[in-house]
PDB file of C-alpha atoms in Angstrom:
ATOM      1  CA  MET A   1     116.585  83.469 -86.938  1.00 70.00           C
ATOM      2  CA  ALA A   2     113.668  82.986 -84.566  1.00 78.00           C
ATOM      3  CA  MET A   3     110.331  81.247 -84.345  1.00 84.00           C
ATOM      4  CA  THR A   4     107.371  83.174 -85.691  1.00 92.00           C
ATOM      5  CA  ARG A   5     104.225  83.918 -83.706  1.00 93.00           C
ATOM      6  CA  GLU A   6     102.597  81.073 -85.600  1.00 94.00           C
ATOM      7  CA  PHE A   7     104.855  78.691 -83.679  1.00 96.00           C
ATOM      8  CA  TRP A   8     103.750  80.161 -80.352  1.00 96.00           C
ATOM      9  CA  ARG A   9     100.099  80.021 -81.419  1.00 94.00           C
ATOM     10  CA  ALA A  10     100.579  76.360 -82.238  1.00 96.00           C
ATOM     11  CA  VAL A  11     102.060  75.361 -78.878  1.00 97.00           C
ATOM     12  CA  GLU A  12      99.252  77.320 -77.172  1.00 96.00           C
ATOM     13  CA  THR A  13      96.646  75.353 -79.126  1.00 96.00           C
ATOM     14  CA  ILE A  14      98.258  71.997 -78.367  1.00 97.00           C
ATOM     15  CA  HIS A  15      98.495  72.855 -74.689  1.00 97.00           C
ATOM     16  CA  ASP A  16      94.933  74.173 -74.414  1.00 96.00           C
ATOM     17  CA  VAL A  17      93.243  70.826 -75.003  1.00 96.00           C
ATOM     18  CA  VAL A  18      93.274  70.333 -71.227  1.00 96.00           C
ATOM     19  CA  TYR A  19      90.877  73.289 -70.842  1.00 95.00           C
ATOM     20  CA  VAL A  20      88.427  72.574 -73.663  1.00 92.00           C
ATOM     21  CA  ALA A  21      87.930  68.818 -73.258  1.00 94.00           C
ATOM     22  CA  PRO A  22      84.161  68.296 -72.946  1.00 92.00           C
ATOM     23  CA  ASP A  23      84.291  66.459 -69.601  1.00 95.00           C
ATOM     24  CA  VAL A  24      87.163  68.322 -67.941  1.00 96.00           C
ATOM     25  CA  THR A  25      85.052  69.846 -65.149  1.00 97.00           C
ATOM     26  CA  GLN A  26      83.424  66.541 -64.259  1.00 98.00           C
ATOM     27  CA  ARG A  27      86.744  64.705 -64.166  1.00 98.00           C
ATOM     28  CA  PHE A  28      88.386  67.191 -61.826  1.00 98.00           C
ATOM     29  CA  GLU A  29      85.273  67.133 -59.652  1.00 98.00           C
ATOM     30  CA  GLU A  30      85.664  63.362 -59.388  1.00 98.00           C
ATOM     31  CA  LEU A  31      89.017  64.063 -57.704  1.00 97.00           C
ATOM     32  CA  GLY A  32      87.270  66.328 -55.216  1.00 98.00           C
ATOM     33  CA  LEU A  33      87.758  69.747 -56.818  1.00 98.00           C
ATOM     34  CA  LYS A  34      84.814  72.107 -57.181  1.00 97.00           C
ATOM     35  CA  GLY A  35      83.931  73.531 -60.589  1.00 96.00           C
ATOM     36  CA  PHE A  36      85.875  74.434 -63.705  1.00 96.00           C
ATOM     37  CA  TRP A  37      87.908  77.277 -62.252  1.00 97.00           C
ATOM     38  CA  MET A  38      89.189  75.356 -59.253  1.00 98.00           C
ATOM     39  CA  GLY A  39      90.252  72.619 -61.658  1.00 98.00           C
ATOM     40  CA  TYR A  40      91.935  75.151 -63.934  1.00 98.00           C
ATOM     41  CA  VAL A  41      93.794  76.969 -61.192  1.00 98.00           C
ATOM     42  CA  ALA A  42      94.888  73.849 -59.316  1.00 98.00           C
ATOM     43  CA  SER A  43      95.939  71.879 -62.395  1.00 98.00           C
ATOM     44  CA  ARG A  44      97.986  74.735 -63.839  1.00 98.00           C
ATOM     45  CA  ALA A  45      99.513  75.754 -60.486  1.00 98.00           C
ATOM     46  CA  ALA A  46     100.322  72.216 -59.312  1.00 98.00           C
ATOM     47  CA  ALA A  47     103.655  72.283 -61.138  1.00 98.00           C
ATOM     48  CA  LEU A  48     104.716  74.819 -58.489  1.00 98.00           C
ATOM     49  CA  GLY A  49     103.911  72.347 -55.699  1.00 98.00           C
ATOM     50  CA  THR A  50     100.964  73.301 -53.500  1.00 98.00           C
ATOM     51  CA  PRO A  51     101.506  77.063 -53.652  1.00 98.00           C
ATOM     52  CA  ALA A  52      99.784  79.746 -51.636  1.00 98.00           C
ATOM     53  CA  PRO A  53      97.340  81.979 -53.537  1.00 98.00           C
ATOM     54  CA  GLU A  54      99.799  84.883 -53.525  1.00 98.00           C
ATOM     55  CA  LEU A  55     102.364  82.989 -55.617  1.00 98.00           C
ATOM     56  CA  VAL A  56      99.718  81.987 -58.135  1.00 98.00           C
ATOM     57  CA  VAL A  57      98.362  85.545 -58.349  1.00 98.00           C
ATOM     58  CA  ALA A  58     101.913  86.655 -59.149  1.00 96.00           C
ATOM     59  CA  THR A  59     102.493  84.058 -61.857  1.00 97.00           C
ATOM     60  CA  PHE A  60      99.043  83.990 -63.477  1.00 97.00           C
ATOM     61  CA  HIS A  61      98.841  87.840 -63.698  1.00 96.00           C
ATOM     62  CA  GLY A  62      95.690  88.196 -65.810  1.00 95.00           C
ATOM     63  CA  PHE A  63      93.374  86.645 -63.220  1.00 97.00           C
ATOM     64  CA  ALA A  64      91.745  88.571 -60.421  1.00 98.00           C
ATOM     65  CA  PRO A  65      93.250  87.658 -57.037  1.00 98.00           C
ATOM     66  CA  ALA A  66      89.764  86.831 -55.751  1.00 97.00           C
ATOM     67  CA  ARG A  67      89.349  84.094 -58.390  1.00 97.00           C
ATOM     68  CA  ILE A  68      92.634  82.496 -57.338  1.00 98.00           C
ATOM     69  CA  ARG A  69      91.751  82.718 -53.641  1.00 98.00           C
ATOM     70  CA  ARG A  70      88.426  80.982 -54.268  1.00 97.00           C
ATOM     71  CA  ALA A  71      90.385  78.003 -55.566  1.00 98.00           C
ATOM     72  CA  LEU A  72      93.443  78.002 -53.303  1.00 98.00           C
ATOM     73  CA  PRO A  73      94.470  76.785 -50.825  1.00 98.00           C
ATOM     74  CA  ASP A  74      91.235  74.747 -50.604  1.00 98.00           C
ATOM     75  CA  ALA A  75      92.135  72.699 -53.684  1.00 98.00           C
ATOM     76  CA  TRP A  76      95.176  71.214 -51.955  1.00 98.00           C
ATOM     77  CA  GLN A  77      92.974  69.859 -49.151  1.00 98.00           C
ATOM     78  CA  LEU A  78      90.295  68.566 -51.515  1.00 98.00           C
ATOM     79  CA  ALA A  79      92.485  66.642 -53.974  1.00 98.00           C
ATOM     80  CA  ASP A  80      95.950  65.126 -54.123  1.00 98.00           C
ATOM     81  CA  ARG A  81      98.406  67.266 -56.040  1.00 98.00           C
ATOM     82  CA  ASP A  82      99.986  64.301 -57.869  1.00 98.00           C
ATOM     83  CA  ALA A  83      96.539  63.038 -58.867  1.00 98.00           C
ATOM     84  CA  ILE A  84      95.705  66.472 -60.295  1.00 98.00           C
ATOM     85  CA  ILE A  85      98.876  66.462 -62.397  1.00 98.00           C
ATOM     86  CA  ALA A  86      98.255  62.897 -63.567  1.00 98.00           C
ATOM     87  CA  LEU A  87      94.671  63.632 -64.588  1.00 98.00           C
ATOM     88  CA  ARG A  88      95.688  66.716 -66.528  1.00 98.00           C
ATOM     89  CA  LEU A  89      98.227  64.677 -68.496  1.00 98.00           C
ATOM     90  CA  ALA A  90      95.666  61.909 -69.093  1.00 98.00           C
ATOM     91  CA  ILE A  91      93.176  64.410 -70.515  1.00 98.00           C
ATOM     92  CA  ALA A  92      95.872  65.831 -72.802  1.00 98.00           C
ATOM     93  CA  ARG A  93      96.836  62.376 -74.057  1.00 98.00           C
ATOM     94  CA  GLU A  94      93.244  61.453 -74.835  1.00 97.00           C
ATOM     95  CA  GLU A  95      92.421  64.690 -76.642  1.00 97.00           C
ATOM     96  CA  LEU A  96      95.603  64.756 -78.698  1.00 97.00           C
ATOM     97  CA  ALA A  97      95.432  61.068 -79.585  1.00 97.00           C
ATOM     98  CA  ALA A  98      91.938  61.722 -80.934  1.00 96.00           C
ATOM     99  CA  ALA A  99      93.274  64.609 -83.035  1.00 96.00           C
ATOM    100  CA  TRP A 100      96.239  62.589 -84.355  1.00 97.00           C
ATOM    101  CA  PRO A 101      94.870  59.027 -84.603  1.00 95.00           C
ATOM    102  CA  ASP A 102      97.161  57.842 -87.384  1.00 92.00           C
ATOM    103  CA  THR A 103     100.209  60.064 -86.787  1.00 95.00           C
ATOM    104  CA  ASP A 104     103.515  59.025 -85.266  1.00 97.00           C
ATOM    105  CA  VAL A 105     104.646  62.067 -83.274  1.00 98.00           C
ATOM    106  CA  ALA A 106     107.635  60.417 -81.574  1.00 98.00           C
ATOM    107  CA  ASP A 107     110.298  62.242 -83.584  1.00 97.00           C
ATOM    108  CA  THR A 108     108.550  65.600 -83.203  1.00 98.00           C
ATOM    109  CA  ALA A 109     108.178  65.062 -79.465  1.00 98.00           C
ATOM    110  CA  ASP A 110     111.850  64.144 -79.043  1.00 97.00           C
ATOM    111  CA  ARG A 111     113.034  67.184 -80.971  1.00 97.00           C
ATOM    112  CA  LEU A 112     110.715  69.476 -79.014  1.00 97.00           C
ATOM    113  CA  ARG A 113     112.178  68.031 -75.807  1.00 96.00           C
ATOM    114  CA  LEU A 114     115.688  68.780 -77.071  1.00 96.00           C
ATOM    115  CA  MET A 115     114.639  72.377 -77.612  1.00 97.00           C
ATOM    116  CA  LEU A 116     113.988  72.720 -73.881  1.00 97.00           C
ATOM    117  CA  ASP A 117     117.654  71.976 -73.136  1.00 97.00           C
ATOM    118  CA  GLY A 118     118.568  75.396 -74.505  1.00 97.00           C
ATOM    119  CA  VAL A 119     116.090  77.523 -72.558  1.00 98.00           C
ATOM    120  CA  ASP A 120     117.171  80.089 -69.960  1.00 98.00           C
ATOM    121  CA  TRP A 121     114.678  79.646 -67.112  1.00 98.00           C
ATOM    122  CA  ALA A 122     115.674  82.805 -65.234  1.00 97.00           C
ATOM    123  CA  GLY A 123     112.570  84.917 -64.671  1.00 97.00           C
ATOM    124  CA  LYS A 124     110.266  82.218 -66.074  1.00 98.00           C
ATOM    125  CA  PRO A 125     108.831  80.536 -62.947  1.00 98.00           C
ATOM    126  CA  LEU A 126     105.819  78.758 -64.441  1.00 98.00           C
ATOM    127  CA  ALA A 127     107.794  77.434 -67.381  1.00 98.00           C
ATOM    128  CA  ALA A 128     110.637  76.272 -65.128  1.00 98.00           C
ATOM    129  CA  ALA A 129     108.198  74.537 -62.785  1.00 98.00           C
ATOM    130  CA  HIS A 130     106.564  72.658 -65.653  1.00 98.00           C
ATOM    131  CA  ALA A 131     109.950  71.765 -67.139  1.00 98.00           C
ATOM    132  CA  ALA A 132     110.901  70.187 -63.809  1.00 98.00           C
ATOM    133  CA  LEU A 133     107.953  67.783 -63.839  1.00 98.00           C
ATOM    134  CA  PRO A 134     108.765  64.188 -64.849  1.00 97.00           C
ATOM    135  CA  GLU A 135     108.797  63.753 -68.604  1.00 97.00           C
ATOM    136  CA  PRO A 136     106.018  61.500 -69.912  1.00 98.00           C
ATOM    137  CA  GLY A 137     107.277  58.259 -71.395  1.00 97.00           C
ATOM    138  CA  ASP A 138     104.913  58.224 -74.377  1.00 98.00           C
ATOM    139  CA  PRO A 139     105.266  60.403 -77.503  1.00 98.00           C
ATOM    140  CA  VAL A 140     101.877  62.127 -77.262  1.00 98.00           C
ATOM    141  CA  GLY A 141     102.354  62.936 -73.591  1.00 98.00           C
ATOM    142  CA  LEU A 142     105.917  64.118 -74.199  1.00 98.00           C
ATOM    143  CA  LEU A 143     104.814  66.392 -77.044  1.00 98.00           C
ATOM    144  CA  TRP A 144     102.093  67.930 -74.875  1.00 98.00           C
ATOM    145  CA  HIS A 145     104.618  68.377 -72.051  1.00 98.00           C
ATOM    146  CA  GLY A 146     107.034  70.212 -74.355  1.00 98.00           C
ATOM    147  CA  ALA A 147     104.276  72.394 -75.791  1.00 98.00           C
ATOM    148  CA  THR A 148     103.081  73.216 -72.277  1.00 98.00           C
ATOM    149  CA  VAL A 149     106.530  74.255 -71.074  1.00 98.00           C
ATOM    150  CA  LEU A 150     106.980  76.506 -74.100  1.00 98.00           C
ATOM    151  CA  ARG A 151     103.483  77.944 -73.730  1.00 98.00           C
ATOM    152  CA  GLU A 152     104.256  78.897 -70.134  1.00 98.00           C
ATOM    153  CA  TYR A 153     107.671  80.196 -71.214  1.00 98.00           C
ATOM    154  CA  ARG A 154     106.111  82.716 -73.570  1.00 98.00           C
ATOM    155  CA  GLY A 155     103.505  83.525 -70.937  1.00 98.00           C
ATOM    156  CA  ASP A 156     106.205  84.285 -68.371  1.00 98.00           C
ATOM    157  CA  CYS A 157     107.963  86.515 -70.904  1.00 98.00           C
ATOM    158  CA  HIS A 158     104.699  88.323 -71.659  1.00 98.00           C
ATOM    159  CA  VAL A 159     103.967  88.916 -67.972  1.00 98.00           C
ATOM    160  CA  ALA A 160     107.427  90.460 -67.604  1.00 98.00           C
ATOM    161  CA  ILE A 161     106.682  92.862 -70.458  1.00 98.00           C
ATOM    162  CA  LEU A 162     103.217  93.770 -69.161  1.00 98.00           C
ATOM    163  CA  THR A 163     104.429  94.473 -65.653  1.00 97.00           C
ATOM    164  CA  ALA A 164     107.397  96.468 -66.936  1.00 97.00           C
ATOM    165  CA  ALA A 165     104.876  98.573 -68.873  1.00 97.00           C
ATOM    166  CA  GLY A 166     102.908  99.160 -65.665  1.00 97.00           C
ATOM    167  CA  LEU A 167      99.869  97.152 -66.754  1.00 97.00           C
ATOM    168  CA  ASP A 168      98.152  95.137 -64.051  1.00 97.00           C
ATOM    169  CA  GLY A 169      95.978  92.144 -64.898  1.00 97.00           C
ATOM    170  CA  ALA A 170      92.770  94.113 -65.315  1.00 97.00           C
ATOM    171  CA  ALA A 171      94.346  96.807 -67.502  1.00 98.00           C
ATOM    172  CA  ALA A 172      96.049  94.212 -69.703  1.00 97.00           C
ATOM    173  CA  ASN A 173      92.722  92.446 -70.221  1.00 97.00           C
ATOM    174  CA  VAL A 174      90.901  95.713 -70.948  1.00 97.00           C
ATOM    175  CA  LEU A 175      93.435  96.534 -73.665  1.00 97.00           C
ATOM    176  CA  ALA A 176      93.291  93.040 -75.151  1.00 96.00           C
ATOM    177  CA  GLN A 177      89.502  93.152 -75.214  1.00 96.00           C
ATOM    178  CA  ALA A 178      89.449  96.580 -76.879  1.00 96.00           C
ATOM    179  CA  ALA A 179      91.857  95.230 -79.493  1.00 95.00           C
ATOM    180  CA  GLY A 180      89.447  92.380 -80.242  1.00 94.00           C
ATOM    181  CA  LEU A 181      91.827  89.703 -78.998  1.00 94.00           C
ATOM    182  CA  VAL A 182      89.641  88.320 -76.194  1.00 94.00           C
ATOM    183  CA  PRO A 183      85.858  87.857 -75.942  1.00 92.00           C
ATOM    184  CA  ALA A 184      83.345  90.248 -74.439  1.00 91.00           C
ATOM    185  CA  GLU A 185      82.977  88.088 -71.328  1.00 93.00           C
ATOM    186  CA  GLN A 186      86.679  88.393 -70.440  1.00 95.00           C
ATOM    187  CA  GLN A 187      86.002  90.419 -67.292  1.00 96.00           C
ATOM    188  CA  HIS A 188      83.776  87.691 -65.904  1.00 95.00           C
ATOM    189  CA  SER A 189      85.937  84.754 -66.992  1.00 93.00           C
ATOM    190  CA  ARG A 190      89.022  86.264 -65.375  1.00 96.00           C
ATOM    191  CA  GLY A 191      87.093  87.160 -62.234  1.00 96.00           C
ATOM    192  CA  TRP A 192      87.482  90.943 -62.167  1.00 97.00           C
ATOM    193  CA  ASP A 193      84.823  92.930 -60.330  1.00 97.00           C
ATOM    194  CA  ASP A 194      83.420  96.163 -61.771  1.00 97.00           C
ATOM    195  CA  VAL A 195      85.607  98.405 -59.605  1.00 98.00           C
ATOM    196  CA  ALA A 196      88.876  96.751 -60.654  1.00 97.00           C
ATOM    197  CA  TRP A 197      87.789  96.563 -64.301  1.00 97.00           C
ATOM    198  CA  GLU A 198      86.881 100.255 -64.363  1.00 97.00           C
ATOM    199  CA  ARG A 199      90.191 101.144 -62.731  1.00 97.00           C
ATOM    200  CA  GLY A 200      91.974  99.151 -65.443  1.00 97.00           C
ATOM    201  CA  ARG A 201      89.934 100.872 -68.142  1.00 97.00           C
ATOM    202  CA  ARG A 202      90.838 104.314 -66.794  1.00 97.00           C
ATOM    203  CA  SER A 203      94.499 103.344 -66.633  1.00 97.00           C
ATOM    204  CA  VAL A 204      94.510 102.379 -70.308  1.00 97.00           C
ATOM    205  CA  GLN A 205      92.406 105.388 -71.255  1.00 97.00           C
ATOM    206  CA  GLN A 206      94.769 107.807 -69.534  1.00 97.00           C
ATOM    207  CA  ARG A 207      97.583 106.526 -71.744  1.00 97.00           C
ATOM    208  CA  GLY A 208      95.573 107.523 -74.809  1.00 98.00           C
ATOM    209  CA  TRP A 209      95.047 103.929 -75.820  1.00 98.00           C
ATOM    210  CA  LEU A 210      91.245 104.120 -75.552  1.00 98.00           C
ATOM    211  CA  ASP A 211      88.991 107.016 -76.501  1.00 96.00           C
ATOM    212  CA  ALA A 212      86.238 108.445 -74.293  1.00 93.00           C
ATOM    213  CA  ASP A 213      83.848 105.685 -75.421  1.00 93.00           C
ATOM    214  CA  GLY A 214      86.310 102.922 -74.604  1.00 93.00           C
ATOM    215  CA  VAL A 215      87.200 102.264 -78.260  1.00 96.00           C
ATOM    216  CA  ILE A 216      90.826 101.452 -78.969  1.00 98.00           C
ATOM    217  CA  THR A 217      92.814 104.235 -80.635  1.00 98.00           C
ATOM    218  CA  ASP A 218      95.582 103.970 -83.206  1.00 98.00           C
ATOM    219  CA  ALA A 219      98.013 104.605 -80.367  1.00 98.00           C
ATOM    220  CA  GLY A 220      96.424 101.743 -78.433  1.00 98.00           C
ATOM    221  CA  ARG A 221      96.761  99.338 -81.349  1.00 97.00           C
ATOM    222  CA  GLY A 222     100.355 100.391 -81.766  1.00 98.00           C
ATOM    223  CA  ALA A 223     101.023  99.893 -78.067  1.00 97.00           C
ATOM    224  CA  ARG A 224      99.463  96.427 -78.118  1.00 97.00           C
ATOM    225  CA  GLU A 225     101.657  95.439 -81.057  1.00 97.00           C
ATOM    226  CA  GLN A 226     104.726  96.816 -79.276  1.00 98.00           C
ATOM    227  CA  LEU A 227     103.921  94.645 -76.259  1.00 98.00           C
ATOM    228  CA  GLU A 228     103.790  91.568 -78.486  1.00 96.00           C
ATOM    229  CA  ALA A 229     106.983  92.548 -80.306  1.00 97.00           C
ATOM    230  CA  ALA A 230     108.767  93.022 -76.990  1.00 98.00           C
ATOM    231  CA  THR A 231     107.527  89.598 -75.896  1.00 97.00           C
ATOM    232  CA  ASP A 232     108.939  88.149 -79.122  1.00 96.00           C
ATOM    233  CA  ARG A 233     112.338  89.676 -78.325  1.00 97.00           C
ATOM    234  CA  VAL A 234     112.396  88.413 -74.738  1.00 97.00           C
ATOM    235  CA  CYS A 235     111.393  84.922 -75.885  1.00 97.00           C
ATOM    236  CA  ALA A 236     114.128  84.889 -78.504  1.00 97.00           C
ATOM    237  CA  ALA A 237     116.739  86.138 -76.026  1.00 97.00           C
ATOM    238  CA  GLY A 238     116.091  83.228 -73.657  1.00 97.00           C
ATOM    239  CA  LEU A 239     116.771  80.522 -76.247  1.00 97.00           C
ATOM    240  CA  ASP A 240     120.291  79.520 -77.230  1.00 97.00           C
ATOM    241  CA  LEU A 241     121.232  78.969 -80.856  1.00 96.00           C
ATOM    242  CA  GLU A 242     120.585  75.232 -80.764  1.00 96.00           C
ATOM    243  CA  ALA A 243     117.156  75.626 -79.171  1.00 97.00           C
ATOM    244  CA  THR A 244     116.248  78.288 -81.712  1.00 97.00           C
ATOM    245  CA  ALA A 245     117.371  76.043 -84.570  1.00 96.00           C
ATOM    246  CA  HIS A 246     115.211  73.203 -83.242  1.00 96.00           C
ATOM    247  CA  GLY A 247     112.218  75.537 -82.976  1.00 96.00           C
ATOM    248  CA  VAL A 248     112.611  76.935 -86.471  1.00 96.00           C
ATOM    249  CA  ALA A 249     113.006  73.450 -87.955  1.00 96.00           C
ATOM    250  CA  LEU A 250     109.965  72.152 -86.049  1.00 97.00           C
ATOM    251  CA  GLU A 251     107.630  75.032 -86.804  1.00 96.00           C
ATOM    252  CA  GLY A 252     105.936  73.491 -89.840  1.00 96.00           C
ATOM    253  CA  GLU A 253     105.276  70.196 -88.040  1.00 97.00           C
ATOM    254  CA  ILE A 254     104.020  71.841 -84.849  1.00 97.00           C
ATOM    255  CA  VAL A 255     101.710  74.190 -86.746  1.00 96.00           C
ATOM    256  CA  SER A 256     100.311  71.317 -88.814  1.00 96.00           C
ATOM    257  CA  LEU A 257      99.598  69.273 -85.680  1.00 97.00           C
ATOM    258  CA  ALA A 258      97.993  72.273 -83.977  1.00 96.00           C
ATOM    259  CA  ARG A 259      95.695  72.888 -86.945  1.00 94.00           C
ATOM    260  CA  ARG A 260      94.417  69.348 -86.650  1.00 95.00           C
ATOM    261  CA  VAL A 261      93.761  69.915 -82.955  1.00 95.00           C
ATOM    262  CA  ALA A 262      91.885  73.143 -83.688  1.00 92.00           C
ATOM    263  CA  ASP A 263      89.861  71.447 -86.431  1.00 90.00           C
ATOM    264  CA  ARG A 264      88.259  69.171 -83.824  1.00 86.00           C
ATOM    265  CA  GLY A 265      86.407  72.193 -82.439  1.00 76.00           C
ATOM    266  CA  GLY A 266      86.261  74.007 -79.136  1.00 71.00           C
ATOM    267  CA  PHE A 267      88.875  76.545 -80.175  1.00 75.00           C
ATOM    268  CA  PRO A 268      87.332  79.913 -81.112  1.00 77.00           C
ATOM    269  CA  ASP A 269      89.776  82.257 -82.798  1.00 78.00           C
ATOM    270  CA  VAL A 270      88.873  84.995 -80.315  1.00 78.00           C
ATOM    271  CA  ASN A 271      89.402  83.271 -76.979  1.00 84.00           C
ATOM    272  CA  ALA A 272      90.288  84.020 -73.383  1.00 81.00           C
ATOM    273  CA  THR A 273      94.019  83.463 -73.917  1.00 86.00           C
ATOM    274  CA  GLY A 274      94.175  86.249 -76.491  1.00 77.00           C
ATOM    275  CA  VAL A 275      96.110  83.927 -78.809  1.00 82.00           C
ATOM    276  CA  PRO A 276      94.577  83.242 -82.257  1.00 80.00           C
ATOM    277  CA  ARG A 277      94.647  79.663 -83.450  1.00 79.00           C
ATOM    278  CA  PRO A 278      97.048  78.671 -86.241  1.00 79.00           C
ATOM    279  CA  ARG A 279      95.793  79.741 -89.647  1.00 68.00           C
ATOM    280  CA  ARG A 280      94.565  77.139 -92.075  1.00 56.00           C
TER     281      ARG A 280
END
């Protein structure tokens, strides 16, 4: 018994409203941050405190170190860390309330919170950091908080699998792009320069996962699926029986809520996270 990938797609979608809100860049700039990417990096990393770039490079994995260093540590001098966290939660509340205007999510939020009690945080630094933040007192905020913790939990598990396979951030993105999971502009959005991207491409190609033209091979598709399957196993292993039971029981509700979020727009199926949106 375990949650399906549809569950993980759903918590990703619910979490991601804080990145696709139409005025997100402007609102973080009003705090003093500069541009979308500084807002992204600082708001996601703030759960860790005011970390140095090296810690964020280690936990974000798929982003070029240069992109992280352009945001940090400057962000911590430009804006208050608590204000960054508060604004992120406010954006989530507003976006989700608009998606669920007539829906009482209190019971779903409470049960999702109970699921977190059965998570093993060992080796999951971003998830653990987000779990340690104060729980919002309102149902919509609490549901977003739970979805965010679980989104980062799967992300931490996936990073462990990628690094164990010897895939750095560039190589992992090259493979995901070749598999059609992320958009053509992934290199730019993740901040990789041409030298690092080409090195990642050669790394994947040498494994036989891309052909001479950079097209994914059958072996490459198989490898990409094995990486996801291994992530599924690591995620399942870190949840006790009670947490797993909560997740399985909640899946239908969480997926339904996520579909309504996706229906508001701003969520292309092929997106930078590499996670498809819940199916209609």
